[in-house]
Coordinates of C-alpha atoms in Angstrom, one line a residue:
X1 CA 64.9 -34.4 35.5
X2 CA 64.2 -31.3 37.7
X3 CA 64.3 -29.3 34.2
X4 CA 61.9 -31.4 32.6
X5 CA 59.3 -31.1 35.6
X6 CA 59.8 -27.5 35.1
X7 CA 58.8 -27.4 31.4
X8 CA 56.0 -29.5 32.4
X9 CA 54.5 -27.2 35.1
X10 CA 54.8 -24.2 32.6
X11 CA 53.1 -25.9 30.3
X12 CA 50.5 -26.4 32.4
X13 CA 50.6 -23.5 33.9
X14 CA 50.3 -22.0 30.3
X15 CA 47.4 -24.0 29.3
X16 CA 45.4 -23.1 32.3
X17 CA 46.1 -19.6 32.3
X18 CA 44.7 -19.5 28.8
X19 CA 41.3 -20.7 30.2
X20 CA 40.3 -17.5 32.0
X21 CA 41.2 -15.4 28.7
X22 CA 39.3 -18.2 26.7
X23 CA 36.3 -17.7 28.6
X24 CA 36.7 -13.8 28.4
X25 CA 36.7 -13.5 24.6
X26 CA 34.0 -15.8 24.6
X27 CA 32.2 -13.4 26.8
X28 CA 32.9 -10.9 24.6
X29 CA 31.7 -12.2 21.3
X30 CA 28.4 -12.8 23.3
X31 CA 28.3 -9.2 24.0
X32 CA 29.2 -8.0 20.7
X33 CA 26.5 -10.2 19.5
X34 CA 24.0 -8.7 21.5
X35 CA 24.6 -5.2 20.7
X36 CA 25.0 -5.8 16.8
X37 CA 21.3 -7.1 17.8
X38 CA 20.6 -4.0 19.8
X39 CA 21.8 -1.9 16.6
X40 CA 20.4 -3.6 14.3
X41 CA 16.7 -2.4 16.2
X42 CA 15.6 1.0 14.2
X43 CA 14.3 3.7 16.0
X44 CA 11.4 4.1 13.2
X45 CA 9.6 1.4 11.7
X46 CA 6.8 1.0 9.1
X47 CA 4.2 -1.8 9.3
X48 CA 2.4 -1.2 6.1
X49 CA -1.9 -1.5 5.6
X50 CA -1.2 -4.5 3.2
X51 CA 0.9 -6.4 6.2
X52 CA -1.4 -5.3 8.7
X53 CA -4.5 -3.5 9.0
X54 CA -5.5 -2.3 12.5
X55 CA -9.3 -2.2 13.1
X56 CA -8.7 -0.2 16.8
X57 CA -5.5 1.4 18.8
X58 CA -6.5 -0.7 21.4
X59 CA -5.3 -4.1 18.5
X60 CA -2.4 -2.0 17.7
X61 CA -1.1 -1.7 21.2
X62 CA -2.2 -5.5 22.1
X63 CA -0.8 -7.1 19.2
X64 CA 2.5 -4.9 17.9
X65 CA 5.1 -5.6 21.3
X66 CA 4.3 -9.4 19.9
X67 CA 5.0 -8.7 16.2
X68 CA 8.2 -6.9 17.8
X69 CA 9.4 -9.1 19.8
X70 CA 9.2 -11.3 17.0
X71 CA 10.8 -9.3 14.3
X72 CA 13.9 -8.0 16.5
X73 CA 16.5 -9.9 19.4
X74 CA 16.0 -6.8 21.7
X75 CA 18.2 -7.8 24.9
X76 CA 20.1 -5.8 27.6
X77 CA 21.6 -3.1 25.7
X78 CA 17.9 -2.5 24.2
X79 CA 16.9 -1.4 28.0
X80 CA 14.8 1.5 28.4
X81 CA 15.1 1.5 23.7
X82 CA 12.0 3.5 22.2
X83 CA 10.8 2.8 18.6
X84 CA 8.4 4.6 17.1
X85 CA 6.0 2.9 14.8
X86 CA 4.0 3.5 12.3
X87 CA 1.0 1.4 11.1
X88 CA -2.5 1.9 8.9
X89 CA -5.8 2.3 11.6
X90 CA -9.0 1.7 9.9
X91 CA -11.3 4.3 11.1
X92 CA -15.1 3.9 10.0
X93 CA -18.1 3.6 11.3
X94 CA -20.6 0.6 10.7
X95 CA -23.2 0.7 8.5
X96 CA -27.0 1.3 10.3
X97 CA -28.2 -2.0 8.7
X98 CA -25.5 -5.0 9.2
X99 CA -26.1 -8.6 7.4
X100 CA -23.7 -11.0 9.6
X101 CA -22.0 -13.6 7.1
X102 CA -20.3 -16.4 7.5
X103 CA -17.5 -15.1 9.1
X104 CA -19.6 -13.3 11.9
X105 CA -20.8 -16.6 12.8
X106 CA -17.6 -18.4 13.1
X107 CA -16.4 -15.8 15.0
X108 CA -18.6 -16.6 17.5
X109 CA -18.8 -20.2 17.5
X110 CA -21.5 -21.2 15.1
X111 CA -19.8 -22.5 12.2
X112 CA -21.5 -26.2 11.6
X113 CA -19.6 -28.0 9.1
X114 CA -21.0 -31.7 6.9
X115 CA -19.2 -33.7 4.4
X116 CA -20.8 -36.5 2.3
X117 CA -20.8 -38.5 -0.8
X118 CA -20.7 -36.1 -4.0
X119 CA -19.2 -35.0 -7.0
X120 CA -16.0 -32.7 -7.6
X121 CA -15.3 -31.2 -10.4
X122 CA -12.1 -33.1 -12.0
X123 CA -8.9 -32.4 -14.3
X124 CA -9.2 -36.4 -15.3
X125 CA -10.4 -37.1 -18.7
X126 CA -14.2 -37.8 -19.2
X127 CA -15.1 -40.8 -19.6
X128 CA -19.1 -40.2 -20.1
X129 CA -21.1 -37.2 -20.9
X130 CA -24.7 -35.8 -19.7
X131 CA -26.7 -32.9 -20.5
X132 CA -28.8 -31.7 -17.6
X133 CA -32.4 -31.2 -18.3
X134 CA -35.4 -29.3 -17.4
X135 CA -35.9 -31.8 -14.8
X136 CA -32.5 -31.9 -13.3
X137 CA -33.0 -27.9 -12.7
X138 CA -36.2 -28.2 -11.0
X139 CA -34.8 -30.4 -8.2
X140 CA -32.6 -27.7 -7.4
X141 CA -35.2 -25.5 -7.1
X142 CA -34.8 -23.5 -10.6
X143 CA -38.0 -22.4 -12.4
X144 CA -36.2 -21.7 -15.8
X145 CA -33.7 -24.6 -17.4
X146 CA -30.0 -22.7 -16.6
X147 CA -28.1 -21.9 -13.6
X148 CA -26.8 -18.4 -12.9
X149 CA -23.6 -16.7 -13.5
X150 CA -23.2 -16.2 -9.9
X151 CA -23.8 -19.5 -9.3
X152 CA -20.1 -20.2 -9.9
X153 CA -19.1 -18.4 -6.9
X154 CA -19.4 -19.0 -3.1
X155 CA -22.9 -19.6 -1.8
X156 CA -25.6 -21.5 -0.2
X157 CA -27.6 -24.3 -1.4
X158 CA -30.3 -26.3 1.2
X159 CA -29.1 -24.2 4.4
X160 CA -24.9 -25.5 3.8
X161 CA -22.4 -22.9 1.8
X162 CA -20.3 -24.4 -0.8
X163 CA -17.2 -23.3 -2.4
X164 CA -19.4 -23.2 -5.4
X165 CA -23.5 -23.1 -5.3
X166 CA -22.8 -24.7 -8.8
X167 CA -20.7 -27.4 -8.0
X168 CA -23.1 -28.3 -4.6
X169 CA -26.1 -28.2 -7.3
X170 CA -24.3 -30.5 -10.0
X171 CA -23.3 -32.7 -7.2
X172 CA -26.9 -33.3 -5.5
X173 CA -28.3 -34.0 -9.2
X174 CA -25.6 -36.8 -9.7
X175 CA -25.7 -38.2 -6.5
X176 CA -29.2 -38.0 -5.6
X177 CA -31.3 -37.1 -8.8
X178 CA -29.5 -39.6 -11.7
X179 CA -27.8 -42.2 -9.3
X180 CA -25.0 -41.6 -11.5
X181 CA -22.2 -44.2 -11.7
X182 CA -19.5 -43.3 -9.4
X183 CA -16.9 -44.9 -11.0
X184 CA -17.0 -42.6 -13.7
X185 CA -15.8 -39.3 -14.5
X186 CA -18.6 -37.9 -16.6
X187 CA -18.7 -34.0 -18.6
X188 CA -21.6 -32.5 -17.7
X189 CA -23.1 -29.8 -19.9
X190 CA -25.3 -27.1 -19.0
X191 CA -26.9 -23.9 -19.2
X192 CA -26.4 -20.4 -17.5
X193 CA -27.9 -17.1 -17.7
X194 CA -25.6 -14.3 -17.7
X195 CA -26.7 -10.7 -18.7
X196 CA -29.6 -11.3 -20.7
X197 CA -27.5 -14.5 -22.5
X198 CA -28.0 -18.5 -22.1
X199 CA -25.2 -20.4 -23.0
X200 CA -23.3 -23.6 -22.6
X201 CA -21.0 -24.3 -20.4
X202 CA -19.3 -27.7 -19.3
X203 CA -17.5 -28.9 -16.6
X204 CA -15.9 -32.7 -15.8
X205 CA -16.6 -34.0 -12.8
X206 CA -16.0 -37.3 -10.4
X207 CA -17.3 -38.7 -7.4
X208 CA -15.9 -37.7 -4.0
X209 CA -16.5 -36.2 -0.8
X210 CA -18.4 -32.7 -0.6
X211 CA -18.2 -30.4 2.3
X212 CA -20.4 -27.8 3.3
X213 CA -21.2 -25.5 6.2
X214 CA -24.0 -24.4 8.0
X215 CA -23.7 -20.8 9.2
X216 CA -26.2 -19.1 12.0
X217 CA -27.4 -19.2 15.6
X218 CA -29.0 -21.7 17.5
X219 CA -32.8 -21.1 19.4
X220 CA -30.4 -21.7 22.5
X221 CA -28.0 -19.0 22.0
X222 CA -28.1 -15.9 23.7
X223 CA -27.8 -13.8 20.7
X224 CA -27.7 -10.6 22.2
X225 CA -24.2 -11.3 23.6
X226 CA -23.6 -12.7 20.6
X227 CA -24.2 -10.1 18.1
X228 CA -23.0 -7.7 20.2
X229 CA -19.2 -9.6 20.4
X230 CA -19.6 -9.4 16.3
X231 CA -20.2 -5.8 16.0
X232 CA -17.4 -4.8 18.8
X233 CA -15.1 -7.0 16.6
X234 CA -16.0 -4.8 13.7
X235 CA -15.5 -1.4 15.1
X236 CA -14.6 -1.5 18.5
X237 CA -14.3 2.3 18.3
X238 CA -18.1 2.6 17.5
X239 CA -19.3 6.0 19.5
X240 CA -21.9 4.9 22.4
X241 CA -25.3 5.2 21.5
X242 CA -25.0 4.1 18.4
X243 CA -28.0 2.1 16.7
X244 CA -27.7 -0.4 14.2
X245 CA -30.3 -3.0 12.6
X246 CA -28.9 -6.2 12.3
X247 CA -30.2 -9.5 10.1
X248 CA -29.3 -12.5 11.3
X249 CA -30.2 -16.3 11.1
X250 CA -31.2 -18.2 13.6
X251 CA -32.6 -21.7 14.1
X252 CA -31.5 -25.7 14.4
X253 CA -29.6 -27.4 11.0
X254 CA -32.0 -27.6 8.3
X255 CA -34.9 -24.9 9.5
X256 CA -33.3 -21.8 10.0
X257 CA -35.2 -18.6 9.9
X258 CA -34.2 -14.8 9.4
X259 CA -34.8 -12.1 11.7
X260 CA -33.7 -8.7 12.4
X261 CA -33.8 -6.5 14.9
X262 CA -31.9 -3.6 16.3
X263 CA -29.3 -2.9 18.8
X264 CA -27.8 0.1 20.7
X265 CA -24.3 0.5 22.1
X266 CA -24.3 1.4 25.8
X267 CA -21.9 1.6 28.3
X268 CA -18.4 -0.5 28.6
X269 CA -19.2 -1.7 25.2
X270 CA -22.4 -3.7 25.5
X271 CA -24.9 -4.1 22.7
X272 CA -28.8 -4.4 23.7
X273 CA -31.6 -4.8 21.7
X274 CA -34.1 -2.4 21.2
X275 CA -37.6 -1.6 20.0
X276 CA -38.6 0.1 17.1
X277 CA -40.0 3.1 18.9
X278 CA -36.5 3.6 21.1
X279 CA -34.7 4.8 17.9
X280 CA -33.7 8.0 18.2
X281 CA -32.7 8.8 14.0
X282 CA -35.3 9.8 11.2
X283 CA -35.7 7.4 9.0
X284 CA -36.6 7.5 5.2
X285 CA -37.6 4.7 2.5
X286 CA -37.7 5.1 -0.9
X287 CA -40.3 4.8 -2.8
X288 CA -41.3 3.1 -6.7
X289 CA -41.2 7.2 -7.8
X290 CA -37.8 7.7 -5.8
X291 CA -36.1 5.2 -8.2
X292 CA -38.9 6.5 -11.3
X293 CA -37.3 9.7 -10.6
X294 CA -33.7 8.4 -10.7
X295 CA -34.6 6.7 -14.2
X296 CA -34.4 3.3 -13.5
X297 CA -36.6 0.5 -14.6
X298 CA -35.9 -1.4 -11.6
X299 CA -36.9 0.2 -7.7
X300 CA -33.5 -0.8 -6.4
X301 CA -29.4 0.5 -6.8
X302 CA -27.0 -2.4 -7.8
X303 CA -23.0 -1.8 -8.4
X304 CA -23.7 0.4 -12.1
X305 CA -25.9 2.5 -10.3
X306 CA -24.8 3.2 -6.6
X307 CA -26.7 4.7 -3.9
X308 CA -24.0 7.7 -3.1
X309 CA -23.9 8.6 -6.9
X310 CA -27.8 9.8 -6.5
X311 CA -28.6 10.0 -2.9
X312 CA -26.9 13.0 -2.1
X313 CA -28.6 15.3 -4.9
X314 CA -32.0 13.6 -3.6
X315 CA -31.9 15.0 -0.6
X316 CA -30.7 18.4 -1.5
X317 CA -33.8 18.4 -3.4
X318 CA -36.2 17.0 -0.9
X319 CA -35.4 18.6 1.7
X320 CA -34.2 22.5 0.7
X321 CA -34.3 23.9 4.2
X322 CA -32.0 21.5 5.9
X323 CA -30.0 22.9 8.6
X324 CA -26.3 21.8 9.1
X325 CA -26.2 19.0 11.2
X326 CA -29.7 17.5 10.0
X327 CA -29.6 13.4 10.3
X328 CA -31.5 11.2 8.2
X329 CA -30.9 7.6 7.5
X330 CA -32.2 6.4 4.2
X331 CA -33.9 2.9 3.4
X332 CA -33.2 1.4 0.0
X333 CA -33.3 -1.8 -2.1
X334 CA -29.8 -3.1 -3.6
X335 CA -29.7 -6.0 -6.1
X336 CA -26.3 -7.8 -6.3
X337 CA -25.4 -11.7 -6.2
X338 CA -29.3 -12.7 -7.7
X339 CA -31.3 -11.1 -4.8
X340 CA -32.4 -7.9 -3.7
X341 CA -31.8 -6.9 -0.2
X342 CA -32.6 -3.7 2.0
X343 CA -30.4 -1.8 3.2
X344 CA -29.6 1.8 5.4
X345 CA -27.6 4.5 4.8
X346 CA -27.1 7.6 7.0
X347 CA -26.6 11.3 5.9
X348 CA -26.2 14.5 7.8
X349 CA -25.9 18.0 6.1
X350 CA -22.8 20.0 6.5
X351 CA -24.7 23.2 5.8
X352 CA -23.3 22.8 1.8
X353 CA -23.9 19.3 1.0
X354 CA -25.2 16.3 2.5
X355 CA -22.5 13.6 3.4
X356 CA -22.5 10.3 4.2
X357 CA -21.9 9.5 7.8
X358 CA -21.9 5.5 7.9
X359 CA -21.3 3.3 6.5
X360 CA -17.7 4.9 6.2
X361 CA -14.4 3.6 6.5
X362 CA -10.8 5.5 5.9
X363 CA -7.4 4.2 6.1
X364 CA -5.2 6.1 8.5
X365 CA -1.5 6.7 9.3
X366 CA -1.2 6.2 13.3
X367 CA 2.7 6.7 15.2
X368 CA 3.0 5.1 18.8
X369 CA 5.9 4.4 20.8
X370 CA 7.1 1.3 21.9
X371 CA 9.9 0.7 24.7
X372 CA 11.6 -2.1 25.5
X373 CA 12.3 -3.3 29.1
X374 CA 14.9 -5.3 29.9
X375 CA 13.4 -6.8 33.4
X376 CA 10.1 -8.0 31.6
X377 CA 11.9 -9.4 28.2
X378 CA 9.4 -7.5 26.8
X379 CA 8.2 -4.2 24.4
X380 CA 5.3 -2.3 26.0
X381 CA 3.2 0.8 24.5
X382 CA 5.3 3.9 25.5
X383 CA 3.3 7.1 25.9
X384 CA 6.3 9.3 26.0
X385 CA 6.6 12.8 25.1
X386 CA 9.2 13.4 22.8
X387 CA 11.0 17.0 23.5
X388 CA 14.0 18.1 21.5
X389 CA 16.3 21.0 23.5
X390 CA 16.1 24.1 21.6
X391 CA 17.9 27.6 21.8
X392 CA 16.1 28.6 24.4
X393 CA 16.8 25.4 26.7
X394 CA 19.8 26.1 26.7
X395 CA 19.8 29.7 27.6
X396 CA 18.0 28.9 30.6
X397 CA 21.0 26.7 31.4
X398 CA 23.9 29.0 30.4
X399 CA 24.8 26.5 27.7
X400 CA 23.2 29.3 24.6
X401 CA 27.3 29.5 23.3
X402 CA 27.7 26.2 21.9
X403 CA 24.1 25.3 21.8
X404 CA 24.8 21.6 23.7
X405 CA 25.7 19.9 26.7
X406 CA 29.3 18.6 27.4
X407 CA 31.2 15.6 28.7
X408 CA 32.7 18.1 31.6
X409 CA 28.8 17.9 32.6
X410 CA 28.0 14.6 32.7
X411 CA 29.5 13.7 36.1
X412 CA 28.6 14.7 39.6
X413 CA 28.9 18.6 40.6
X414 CA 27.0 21.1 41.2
X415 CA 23.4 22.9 39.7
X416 CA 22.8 25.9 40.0
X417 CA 26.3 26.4 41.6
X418 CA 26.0 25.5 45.1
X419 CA 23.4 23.0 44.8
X420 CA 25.2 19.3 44.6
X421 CA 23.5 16.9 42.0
X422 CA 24.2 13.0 41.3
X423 CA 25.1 14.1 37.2
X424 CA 24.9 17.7 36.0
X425 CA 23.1 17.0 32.5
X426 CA 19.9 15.7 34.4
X427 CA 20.0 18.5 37.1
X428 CA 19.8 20.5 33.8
X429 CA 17.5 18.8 32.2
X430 CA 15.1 19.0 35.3
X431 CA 15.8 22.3 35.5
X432 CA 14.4 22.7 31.3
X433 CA 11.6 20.5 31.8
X434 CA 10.3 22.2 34.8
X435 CA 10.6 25.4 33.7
X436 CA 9.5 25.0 30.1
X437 CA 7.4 22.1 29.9
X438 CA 5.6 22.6 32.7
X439 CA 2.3 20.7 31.2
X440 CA 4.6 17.4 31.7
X441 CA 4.3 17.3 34.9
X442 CA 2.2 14.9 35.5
X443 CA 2.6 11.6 37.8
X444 CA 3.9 8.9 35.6
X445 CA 4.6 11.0 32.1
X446 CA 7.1 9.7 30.5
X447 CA 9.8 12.1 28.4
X448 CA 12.4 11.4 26.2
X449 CA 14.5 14.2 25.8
X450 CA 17.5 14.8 22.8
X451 CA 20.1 16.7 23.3
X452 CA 23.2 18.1 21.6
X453 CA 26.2 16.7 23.6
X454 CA 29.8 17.5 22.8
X455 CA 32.8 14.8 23.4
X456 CA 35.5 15.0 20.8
X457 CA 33.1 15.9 18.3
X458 CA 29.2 16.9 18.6
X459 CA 26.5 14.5 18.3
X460 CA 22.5 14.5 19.0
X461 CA 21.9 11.6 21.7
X462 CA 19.1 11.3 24.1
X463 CA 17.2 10.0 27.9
X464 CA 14.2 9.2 29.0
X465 CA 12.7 10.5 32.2
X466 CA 9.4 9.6 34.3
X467 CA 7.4 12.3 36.1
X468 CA 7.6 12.0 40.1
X469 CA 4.9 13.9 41.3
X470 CA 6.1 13.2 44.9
X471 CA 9.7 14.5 44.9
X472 CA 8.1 16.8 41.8
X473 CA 11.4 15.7 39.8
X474 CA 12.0 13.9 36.4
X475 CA 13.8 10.3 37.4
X476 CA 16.1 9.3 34.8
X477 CA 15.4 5.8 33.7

């Protein structure tokens, strides 16, 4: 009996002895876990312009610690980690005349959206076939019996833009022009001009709802503030003082109206409006014998015969005594999408040639840093220095021989003999930073320093330090 109580108290003593180790290796997978995550965190990483495209540094920095947070399980071995990263800035400047679309208006709120009996075009089967008339165009407003190739595209018709101008057009004919039997799907022929050309074209179509959307400001809107929140969200980066005409539509659904007007960049970002006589550029339009001069039967450019393919030689003619740095915007006429539209352009002379200034937009490679902290679960914009120790670091140290640091220094002893320090490879490190990188020193500067350090083998590693401009020493963080 007394043996079998034994057994049974060693057994039990067994199976609770096994609970400490069983939550020790459970512990320990966590861990290893966590730095396979920490490891698996590059110390270089590539956002490229077809992933992202950055319209400011100010975006980049704002939106990139989400992205990273997102991408990678950064935890507490990823304390104090740096990554550097690379993304594409768009650098430009806005063009001196701006035509706000539809986009500009939902951005700021005015986006006014209807939906209503119609026609869609179908995949079903026809069941009935029209051929739209003279007539049938003329209640859509068309003088000549066709539509127009770009009619197929996005566009406005009666103050709403549709998918297709077409498709709104065909509709409103059916619906509200021939009373057309909804219950049929009915092939509608018709006609369109394309380059010079009429021809047929046909589409099936049934009834169904149609959606359009208003886009412009309202007589109640301070549009001001308004424009000014769509221009920042273009280029955020535009320099101050910057002018810039603007058209824009404005009115309640169903009588809108187009204005323009133009507004200057002041301080903190604001955009105000201006008067005519408060612009500070020369201004030049072209005239019928500009575009006479340029051969073309038409006085406007269009996408075969672009503005920067004559412009420049124009005004190397015109103007034969310009001094570098000479400004001029130019006024022209563009025709593209079935209208023609005014538009500005701004050149300034180099001394050579004249180049255009704005509109202009480039594509840039941008690095920052990004660190990870522990204590805010969260990556922040890093504006570290980056030094690498080099021959003459290490000289200054007595540490030339080998060219690196060992693990006999990083402990407690003293620098410079005598002097008693916490670790030795920071004293020496202070000691480099102070003497050699003496622009550093500011309050706050952050520097991550790599070093050559030697422990059964030698490998580059690195720290990071922040600038104390009261104890005027380098903290190691």
């Amino acid at each position: 009996m007394k043996k079998t109580l034994l057994y049974i108290i060693a057994i039990t003593a067994g199976f609770m002895a096994c609970e400490p180790y069983s939550d020790i290796h459970k512990a320990t997978e966590e861990d290893l876990k966590l730095k396979r995550d920490d490891e698996a965190i590059p110390a270089y990483l590539v956002i490229s312009e077809e992933e992202k495209l950055y319209t400011s540094k100010e975006e980049a920095h704002t939106t990139i610690p989400g992205y990273l947070m997102d991408k990678y399980n950064a935890n507490q071995f990823s304390d104090q980690k740096v990554m550097e990263v690379e993304y594409t800035l768009l650098t430009q400047r806005l063009s001196p005349k701006l035509y706000l679309n539809d986009g500009d208006y939902t951005l700021t709120g005015n986006e006014y959206c209807k939906e209503e009996e119609g026609w869609l075009v179908s995949e079903e089967a026809a069941t009935a076939e029209i051929t739209l008339e003279a007539a049938d165009y003329s209640f859509v407003g068309y003088r000549y019996p066709n539509f127009s190739a770009s009619d197929y595209e996005e566009g406005e018709y009666q103050g709403y833009t549709y998918d297709s101008r077409l498709v709104a057009m065909v509709s409103d004919i059916l619906e509200n022009h021939r009373s057309y039997d909804r219950s049929k799907v009915v092939e509608v022929i018709f006609a369109v001009y394309d380059k010079g050309e009429v021809e047929a074209d046909t589409m099936a179509f049934e009834a169904g709802k149609i959606q359009g959307c208003a886009y412009h400001f309202l007589p109640a809107d301070d549009v001001e503030a308004k424009v000014g929140q769509i221009l920042n969200h273009h280029n955020q980066d535009e320099r101050e003082s910057s002018q810039i005409a603007v058209s824009y539509k404005v009115g309640e659904i169903g009588d809108v109206s187009t204005e323009e007007a133009f507004f200057q960049k002041g301080e903190a970002g604001a955009w105000a409006v201006i008067e005519e006589g408060d612009l500070t550029q020369e201004y030049y339009t072209l005239t019928g014998e500009d575009y006479e001069a340029f051969g073309f039967n038409y006085p406007n450019f269009s996408s075969s015969v672009p503005q920067e393919n004559y412009l420049p030689r124009f005004l190397n003619a015109k103007y034969p005594y310009a001094q570098s740095g000479d400004n001029l915007r130019i006024s022209y006429d563009y025709y593209g999408g079935g209208e023609t539209k005014d538009y500005l352009v701004e050149y300034e002379f180099d001394g050579e040639v004249w180049m255009q200034l704005a509109p202009y937009a480039e594509n840039l490679s941008s690095v920052d840093k990004f660190k990870y902290l522990h204590s805010e679960t969260a990556w922040v914009v890093s504006l570290a220095q980056v030094i690498k120790l080099e021959k003459a670091d290490y000289e200054l140290t007595g540490d030339d021989k080998y060219g690196n640091f060992g693990y006999y220094d990083n402990k407690e002893g003293e620098y410079p003999e005598g002097v008693a320090v916490d670790n030795i490879i920071d004293a020496k490190i202070n000691h480099i930073l102070n003497m050699h990188y003496e622009d550093l020193k500011k309050d706050g500067q952050e520097v991550i320093v790599f070093y050559m350090y030697y422990d059964n083998g030698t490998n580059e590693v690195s720290r990071s330090y922040i600038y104390e401009a009261a104890t005027e020493a380098f903290i190691k963080q």
